[in-house]
XYZ file of C-alpha atoms in Angstrom:
461
model
C 65.335 74.844 194.597
C 64.392 72.610 197.516
C 63.558 69.721 195.166
C 66.945 70.146 193.447
C 68.690 70.068 196.804
C 66.787 66.936 197.871
C 67.583 65.237 194.554
C 71.285 66.083 194.967
C 71.265 64.722 198.518
C 69.575 61.519 197.354
C 72.139 61.095 194.561
C 75.035 61.585 196.976
C 73.490 59.100 199.390
C 73.112 56.540 196.590
C 76.760 56.984 195.572
C 77.793 56.519 199.188
C 75.629 53.403 199.401
C 77.388 51.807 196.425
C 80.816 52.814 197.778
C 79.982 51.047 201.042
C 78.777 48.044 199.027
C 82.090 47.921 197.149
C 84.131 48.175 200.354
C 82.133 45.402 202.008
C 82.567 43.301 198.904
C 86.357 43.663 199.257
C 85.979 42.932 202.996
C 84.334 39.614 202.168
C 86.972 38.926 199.520
C 89.661 39.192 202.204
C 87.525 37.070 204.513
C 87.365 34.110 202.162
C 90.908 34.493 200.885
C 91.910 33.961 204.525
C 89.972 30.686 204.448
C 91.216 29.528 201.046
C 94.908 30.009 201.852
C 95.012 26.852 203.994
C 94.074 24.617 201.073
C 96.652 26.283 198.818
C 99.510 25.730 201.284
C 98.359 22.185 202.165
C 101.051 20.277 200.268
C 103.946 22.489 201.387
C 102.768 22.925 204.979
C 101.988 19.214 205.533
C 105.411 18.200 204.226
C 107.370 20.814 206.199
C 105.408 20.428 209.442
C 105.117 16.612 209.186
C 101.323 16.270 209.443
C 99.012 13.408 208.435
C 95.795 13.982 206.462
C 93.700 13.645 209.612
C 95.878 16.156 211.495
C 95.723 18.683 208.681
C 91.997 18.061 208.315
C 91.644 18.774 212.040
C 93.356 22.137 211.565
C 91.028 22.838 208.635
C 88.042 22.052 210.844
C 89.442 24.105 213.743
C 88.616 27.311 211.887
C 84.962 26.634 212.707
C 85.410 25.682 216.406
C 84.539 29.192 217.671
C 83.013 30.419 214.422
C 79.458 29.677 215.536
C 79.807 30.943 219.107
C 81.321 34.283 218.144
C 78.855 34.715 215.291
C 75.874 34.386 217.614
C 77.317 36.579 220.379
C 78.341 39.396 218.035
C 75.041 39.107 216.156
C 73.094 39.873 219.333
C 75.473 42.691 220.286
C 75.019 44.213 216.814
C 71.392 44.966 217.581
C 72.512 47.634 220.023
C 75.621 49.235 218.482
C 76.775 50.519 215.111
C 77.953 47.728 212.827
C 80.682 49.907 211.263
C 82.782 49.517 214.430
C 82.270 45.747 214.569
C 83.478 45.483 210.985
C 86.567 47.576 211.766
C 87.542 45.353 214.717
C 87.079 42.231 212.594
C 89.265 43.626 209.811
C 92.138 44.470 212.156
C 91.926 41.055 213.850
C 92.035 39.124 210.592
C 95.139 40.972 209.458
C 97.115 40.524 212.690
C 96.377 36.789 212.895
C 98.158 36.111 209.577
C 101.593 37.180 210.773
C 102.536 34.355 213.238
C 102.859 31.900 210.331
C 104.934 34.373 208.339
C 107.413 34.582 211.214
C 108.046 30.834 211.555
C 105.078 29.416 213.463
C 104.702 25.639 213.547
C 101.717 23.274 213.555
C 100.517 24.478 216.965
C 100.716 28.129 215.910
C 98.767 27.274 212.753
C 96.107 25.528 214.830
C 95.757 28.376 217.352
C 95.642 31.150 214.757
C 93.034 29.265 212.703
C 90.823 28.822 215.779
C 91.046 32.522 216.689
C 90.654 33.585 213.046
C 87.472 31.533 212.856
C 86.140 33.366 215.911
C 87.024 36.720 214.344
C 85.399 35.834 211.026
C 82.276 34.160 212.449
C 80.113 37.303 212.404
C 81.417 38.613 209.040
C 78.600 37.506 206.755
C 75.663 38.562 208.924
C 77.206 41.874 210.034
C 78.174 42.798 206.458
C 74.655 42.068 205.207
C 73.120 43.971 208.114
C 75.293 47.005 207.356
C 74.716 47.110 203.590
C 70.966 46.634 204.008
C 70.972 49.802 206.099
C 71.843 51.723 202.913
C 69.006 50.493 200.650
C 65.222 50.384 200.870
C 63.754 46.858 201.324
C 62.762 45.951 197.749
C 66.204 47.011 196.458
C 68.312 45.080 199.002
C 68.641 41.797 197.118
C 71.204 42.891 194.533
C 73.633 44.889 196.770
C 73.368 42.157 199.405
C 74.243 39.520 196.815
C 77.181 41.651 195.660
C 78.570 41.801 199.207
C 77.991 38.091 199.630
C 79.679 37.443 196.255
C 82.849 38.903 197.724
C 83.145 35.613 199.588
C 83.499 33.828 196.257
C 85.481 36.483 194.384
C 88.141 36.585 197.126
C 89.631 33.182 196.324
C 89.280 33.857 192.576
C 91.683 36.775 192.843
C 93.746 35.449 195.726
C 94.373 31.868 194.538
C 96.587 32.689 191.523
C 98.438 35.376 193.483
C 98.971 33.117 196.501
C 99.959 30.183 194.279
C 102.619 32.409 192.698
C 103.893 33.474 196.133
C 103.969 29.858 197.384
C 105.894 28.662 194.303
C 108.342 31.597 194.371
C 111.743 30.362 195.658
C 112.406 33.611 197.594
C 109.029 33.625 199.351
C 107.218 30.295 199.841
C 104.035 29.234 201.614
C 104.582 31.347 204.746
C 104.523 34.560 202.724
C 101.006 33.656 201.540
C 99.837 34.413 205.086
C 101.962 37.557 205.288
C 100.528 38.930 202.045
C 96.961 38.556 203.331
C 97.887 40.291 206.580
C 99.267 43.332 204.745
C 96.219 43.598 202.459
C 93.915 43.356 205.474
C 95.643 46.204 207.285
C 95.382 48.461 204.228
C 91.647 47.792 203.948
C 90.966 48.703 207.584
C 92.610 52.106 207.103
C 90.280 52.914 204.190
C 87.209 51.687 206.101
C 88.056 53.805 209.143
C 88.038 57.029 207.141
C 85.112 56.288 204.802
C 82.324 54.410 206.526
C 79.247 55.398 208.571
C 75.770 53.951 209.217
C 73.160 54.039 206.438
C 69.769 55.812 206.464
C 67.874 52.510 206.912
C 70.171 51.302 209.697
C 68.705 49.520 212.709
C 70.189 52.444 214.668
C 68.659 55.482 213.041
C 65.472 57.320 212.116
C 64.062 54.625 209.835
C 64.130 52.116 212.699
C 61.545 54.200 214.577
C 58.692 53.851 212.044
C 55.190 53.052 213.339
C 54.504 49.329 213.929
C 53.113 47.295 211.073
C 49.355 46.736 211.143
C 47.772 43.301 211.100
C 45.995 43.870 207.795
C 49.303 44.857 206.167
C 51.180 41.749 207.198
C 48.276 39.404 206.485
C 48.506 40.490 202.861
C 51.942 38.839 202.778
C 50.135 35.671 201.693
C 49.608 37.279 198.299
C 52.075 40.197 198.408
C 55.705 40.441 199.435
C 56.626 41.041 203.084
C 59.301 43.406 201.723
C 56.698 46.202 201.644
C 56.430 46.273 205.453
C 59.556 44.485 206.731
C 61.112 47.638 208.228
C 57.959 48.176 210.304
C 58.022 44.739 211.948
C 58.438 44.712 215.722
C 60.660 42.434 217.853
C 59.286 38.989 218.711
C 60.581 36.255 221.001
C 63.751 34.684 219.621
C 62.467 31.249 220.590
C 59.584 31.672 218.136
C 61.990 32.663 215.366
C 64.502 29.875 215.944
C 61.806 27.200 216.292
C 60.017 28.217 213.093
C 59.893 25.712 210.258
C 61.623 28.145 207.898
C 64.578 28.777 210.214
C 65.135 25.058 210.860
C 65.083 24.291 207.123
C 67.481 27.192 206.486
C 69.923 25.754 209.063
C 69.760 22.258 207.580
C 70.378 23.663 204.114
C 73.187 25.863 205.412
C 74.981 22.878 206.927
C 74.972 21.281 203.481
C 76.257 24.481 201.860
C 79.108 24.882 204.335
C 80.316 21.337 203.634
C 81.665 22.208 200.141
C 83.201 25.368 201.592
C 85.176 23.302 204.099
C 86.266 20.988 201.289
C 87.334 23.827 198.992
C 89.380 25.647 201.624
C 91.171 22.494 202.818
C 91.241 19.682 200.240
C 90.253 20.965 196.795
C 93.778 21.836 195.512
C 95.031 18.418 196.644
C 92.109 16.702 194.899
C 92.772 18.555 191.639
C 96.504 17.812 191.854
C 95.732 14.088 192.201
C 93.253 13.717 189.334
C 95.237 15.977 186.965
C 99.058 16.327 187.211
C 99.453 20.092 186.756
C 101.730 22.889 187.890
C 100.979 24.631 191.226
C 100.001 27.777 189.326
C 97.499 25.868 187.156
C 96.100 24.069 190.195
C 95.643 27.447 191.871
C 93.824 28.718 188.795
C 91.531 25.677 188.546
C 90.795 25.962 192.269
C 89.175 29.322 191.558
C 86.559 27.901 189.146
C 83.946 27.039 191.832
C 84.383 30.505 193.326
C 83.913 32.116 189.907
C 80.712 30.182 189.294
C 79.532 30.920 192.834
C 80.101 34.662 192.374
C 78.266 34.741 189.051
C 75.363 32.617 190.346
C 75.029 34.677 193.517
C 74.994 38.065 191.812
C 72.739 36.868 189.002
C 70.256 35.353 191.457
C 70.358 38.547 193.544
C 69.701 40.665 190.475
C 66.808 38.433 189.382
C 65.336 38.620 192.892
C 65.398 42.414 192.722
C 63.554 42.402 189.387
C 60.977 39.914 190.667
C 60.304 41.870 193.860
C 59.971 45.111 191.890
C 57.272 43.330 189.874
C 55.425 42.322 193.049
C 56.607 38.731 193.566
C 56.861 37.478 197.142
C 60.237 36.991 198.843
C 59.494 33.261 198.832
C 59.259 33.297 195.041
C 62.100 35.751 194.427
C 64.648 34.361 196.895
C 63.528 31.197 198.699
C 62.508 29.066 195.718
C 65.314 30.541 193.640
C 67.874 29.401 196.223
C 66.361 25.938 196.654
C 66.568 25.166 192.933
C 70.230 26.186 192.801
C 71.052 23.884 195.733
C 69.251 21.026 193.989
C 71.709 21.448 191.092
C 74.573 21.312 193.603
C 73.368 18.046 195.124
C 72.894 16.337 191.760
C 76.381 17.443 190.645
C 77.963 15.967 193.786
C 76.213 12.654 193.094
C 77.651 12.635 189.559
C 81.178 13.528 190.702
C 82.374 10.005 191.722
C 81.445 8.796 188.243
C 83.459 11.502 186.467
C 87.083 11.527 185.380
C 89.752 14.232 185.002
C 88.341 17.324 183.247
C 84.718 16.197 183.763
C 85.416 15.770 187.485
C 86.785 19.319 187.652
C 83.628 20.536 185.892
C 81.390 18.665 188.340
C 83.210 19.952 191.435
C 82.988 23.447 189.967
C 79.204 23.219 189.522
C 78.566 21.371 192.792
C 80.628 23.608 195.042
C 79.917 26.802 193.096
C 76.144 26.381 193.379
C 76.430 25.713 197.124
C 78.075 29.127 197.578
C 74.718 30.806 197.016
C 73.835 30.150 200.678
C 73.779 33.932 201.412
C 70.484 33.931 199.471
C 69.016 31.860 202.304
C 70.428 34.273 204.880
C 68.838 37.219 203.046
C 65.534 35.338 202.803
C 65.394 34.654 206.536
C 66.307 38.299 207.220
C 63.022 39.393 205.631
C 61.002 37.627 208.334
C 62.168 39.753 211.296
C 62.590 43.399 212.279
C 65.806 45.326 211.623
C 66.900 45.237 215.289
C 66.790 41.442 215.340
C 68.031 40.836 211.803
C 71.767 40.646 212.596
C 71.209 38.247 215.508
C 68.957 35.970 213.462
C 71.218 35.934 210.409
C 74.307 35.409 212.596
C 72.678 32.494 214.405
C 71.715 30.948 211.066
C 75.248 31.261 209.678
C 76.795 30.035 212.930
C 74.647 26.906 213.154
C 75.215 26.247 209.457
C 78.970 26.328 210.023
C 78.674 22.842 211.527
C 79.026 21.683 207.932
C 82.381 23.441 207.705
C 83.555 21.710 210.880
C 82.530 18.269 209.663
C 83.791 18.501 206.082
C 87.630 18.718 206.345
C 87.805 16.165 209.147
C 85.328 13.827 207.461
C 87.211 13.900 204.143
C 90.582 13.417 205.866
C 89.194 10.471 207.854
C 87.708 8.813 204.755
C 91.032 9.270 202.943
C 92.938 7.633 205.810
C 90.348 4.830 206.033
C 90.756 4.230 202.297
C 94.472 3.615 202.935
C 95.925 6.953 201.870
C 99.279 7.912 203.439
C 100.745 11.384 202.898
C 104.191 11.163 201.212
C 107.100 12.684 203.109
C 108.895 15.725 201.778
C 110.703 14.810 198.548
C 108.690 11.605 197.978
C 106.413 11.085 194.968
C 102.730 10.150 195.285
C 102.338 6.539 194.097
C 99.517 5.375 191.836
C 98.024 3.281 194.635
C 98.039 6.172 197.093
C 96.385 8.401 194.487
C 93.650 5.793 193.994
C 93.129 5.560 197.765
C 92.850 9.344 198.054
C 90.260 9.567 195.277
C 88.244 6.657 196.691
C 88.001 8.338 200.090
C 86.955 11.663 198.581
C 84.382 10.031 196.283
C 82.670 8.504 199.303
C 82.297 11.951 200.840
C 80.888 13.372 197.581
C 78.136 10.730 197.528
C 77.122 11.425 201.127
C 76.881 15.195 200.687
C 75.102 14.838 197.337
C 72.235 12.853 198.867
C 71.965 15.324 201.748
C 71.858 18.393 199.481
C 69.121 16.967 197.248
C 66.905 16.404 200.301
C 67.437 19.843 201.881
C 67.061 21.594 198.511
C 63.531 20.231 198.163
C 62.743 21.364 201.718
C 64.087 24.850 200.932
C 61.888 25.188 197.842
C 58.838 24.298 199.926
C 59.460 26.038 203.242
C 61.905 28.964 202.841
C 58.970 31.378 202.965
C 59.451 34.591 205.025
C 56.159 36.050 203.793
C 54.147 33.468 205.729
C 56.692 33.148 208.549
C 56.551 36.872 209.362
C 52.764 36.632 209.597
C 52.961 33.665 211.979
C 55.609 35.311 214.155
C 53.797 38.639 214.502
C 50.144 37.483 214.510
C 50.003 33.799 215.526
């Protein structure tokens, strides 16, 4: 009877774990839909608000101004309090910040709300991963973590066609795209408030009090996965973590991965519209292709990592090398992009940007090198430092477009052939630069994204 009761409890806990995973997946969908909306309204907003490419690129970059700072601060706070409350506050904030643009805000309102929204969304990735990992034992965390992370790519897939329809609708327009996201965000927070709690493997709970890992256990990480003892690791000095070779390589790779994200959420629809004259609805649909590929690649890689770790592979083999090879594909695709035309260019941007969206694999990998109480802070710091790429990207592309001679047509004017050529030339320059960078950091990731050895060095130098 007792065994039956325990089995029933375990089954209920597993169902709850997957419900939490699904909710956090939707949470991340909303998160990245909030980012993607700016690129979808670019043409309409620039024309109505009278902005140049550099000015609009600045607003695109502004999302990341406080992104890093808030991510780090909240990451450290998360080591002491329940992450379910942090997630609730983030959800409410995201929703409220959409409404100023619905109610007639201008360029300054757009700038301010994007800055604050960036601060509110900075901790989202690390806190979501920290929370979901509290519901699964270490060797099974790869797949649910990748599902939550995939929400960041699925969000724009679902949102882009819907938002494109709203923007093109004569009775709504681009401002209602923001309003729609605000309403959806408020509905999600209500569900989260009534459903969620901390998981059994949470950093605040019984599992966090296990006996410290022994030296002989962690030394075996050279041949066996650190996943077997990761929840028994003890806190170490943050300086040692942040100065480790693995963490530095993860940051450099993350900067490269955030660059395509900044491009997709600010300039991608405009790029597609220039190389292929299509309807706004079709442009919105094509803009989702990198996100679709990113979601598939992320979940597939997470699933493969789970199978590999179940078979005894190290985290380095299952996640670190896996991630590095995907980023190598991204870099090569970016290098090919300037030499592609029309449909082939859309295919290349899909592969290049989609592969770069697997960055959460690096965040998960780094998380295996530290104890549960430090995991949120370390992952948040990694994501925050990586967001430099998101700051640079929109402004860099806008600057290269302006330097190439591109001038944004006024409302009612048609884009000339010369201006289209100037726009593409500026963007192609940026693709070459990021392609070279990604190839270099991908090789470094394959070699050095190794939490099995890093955990040993941190705990027993």
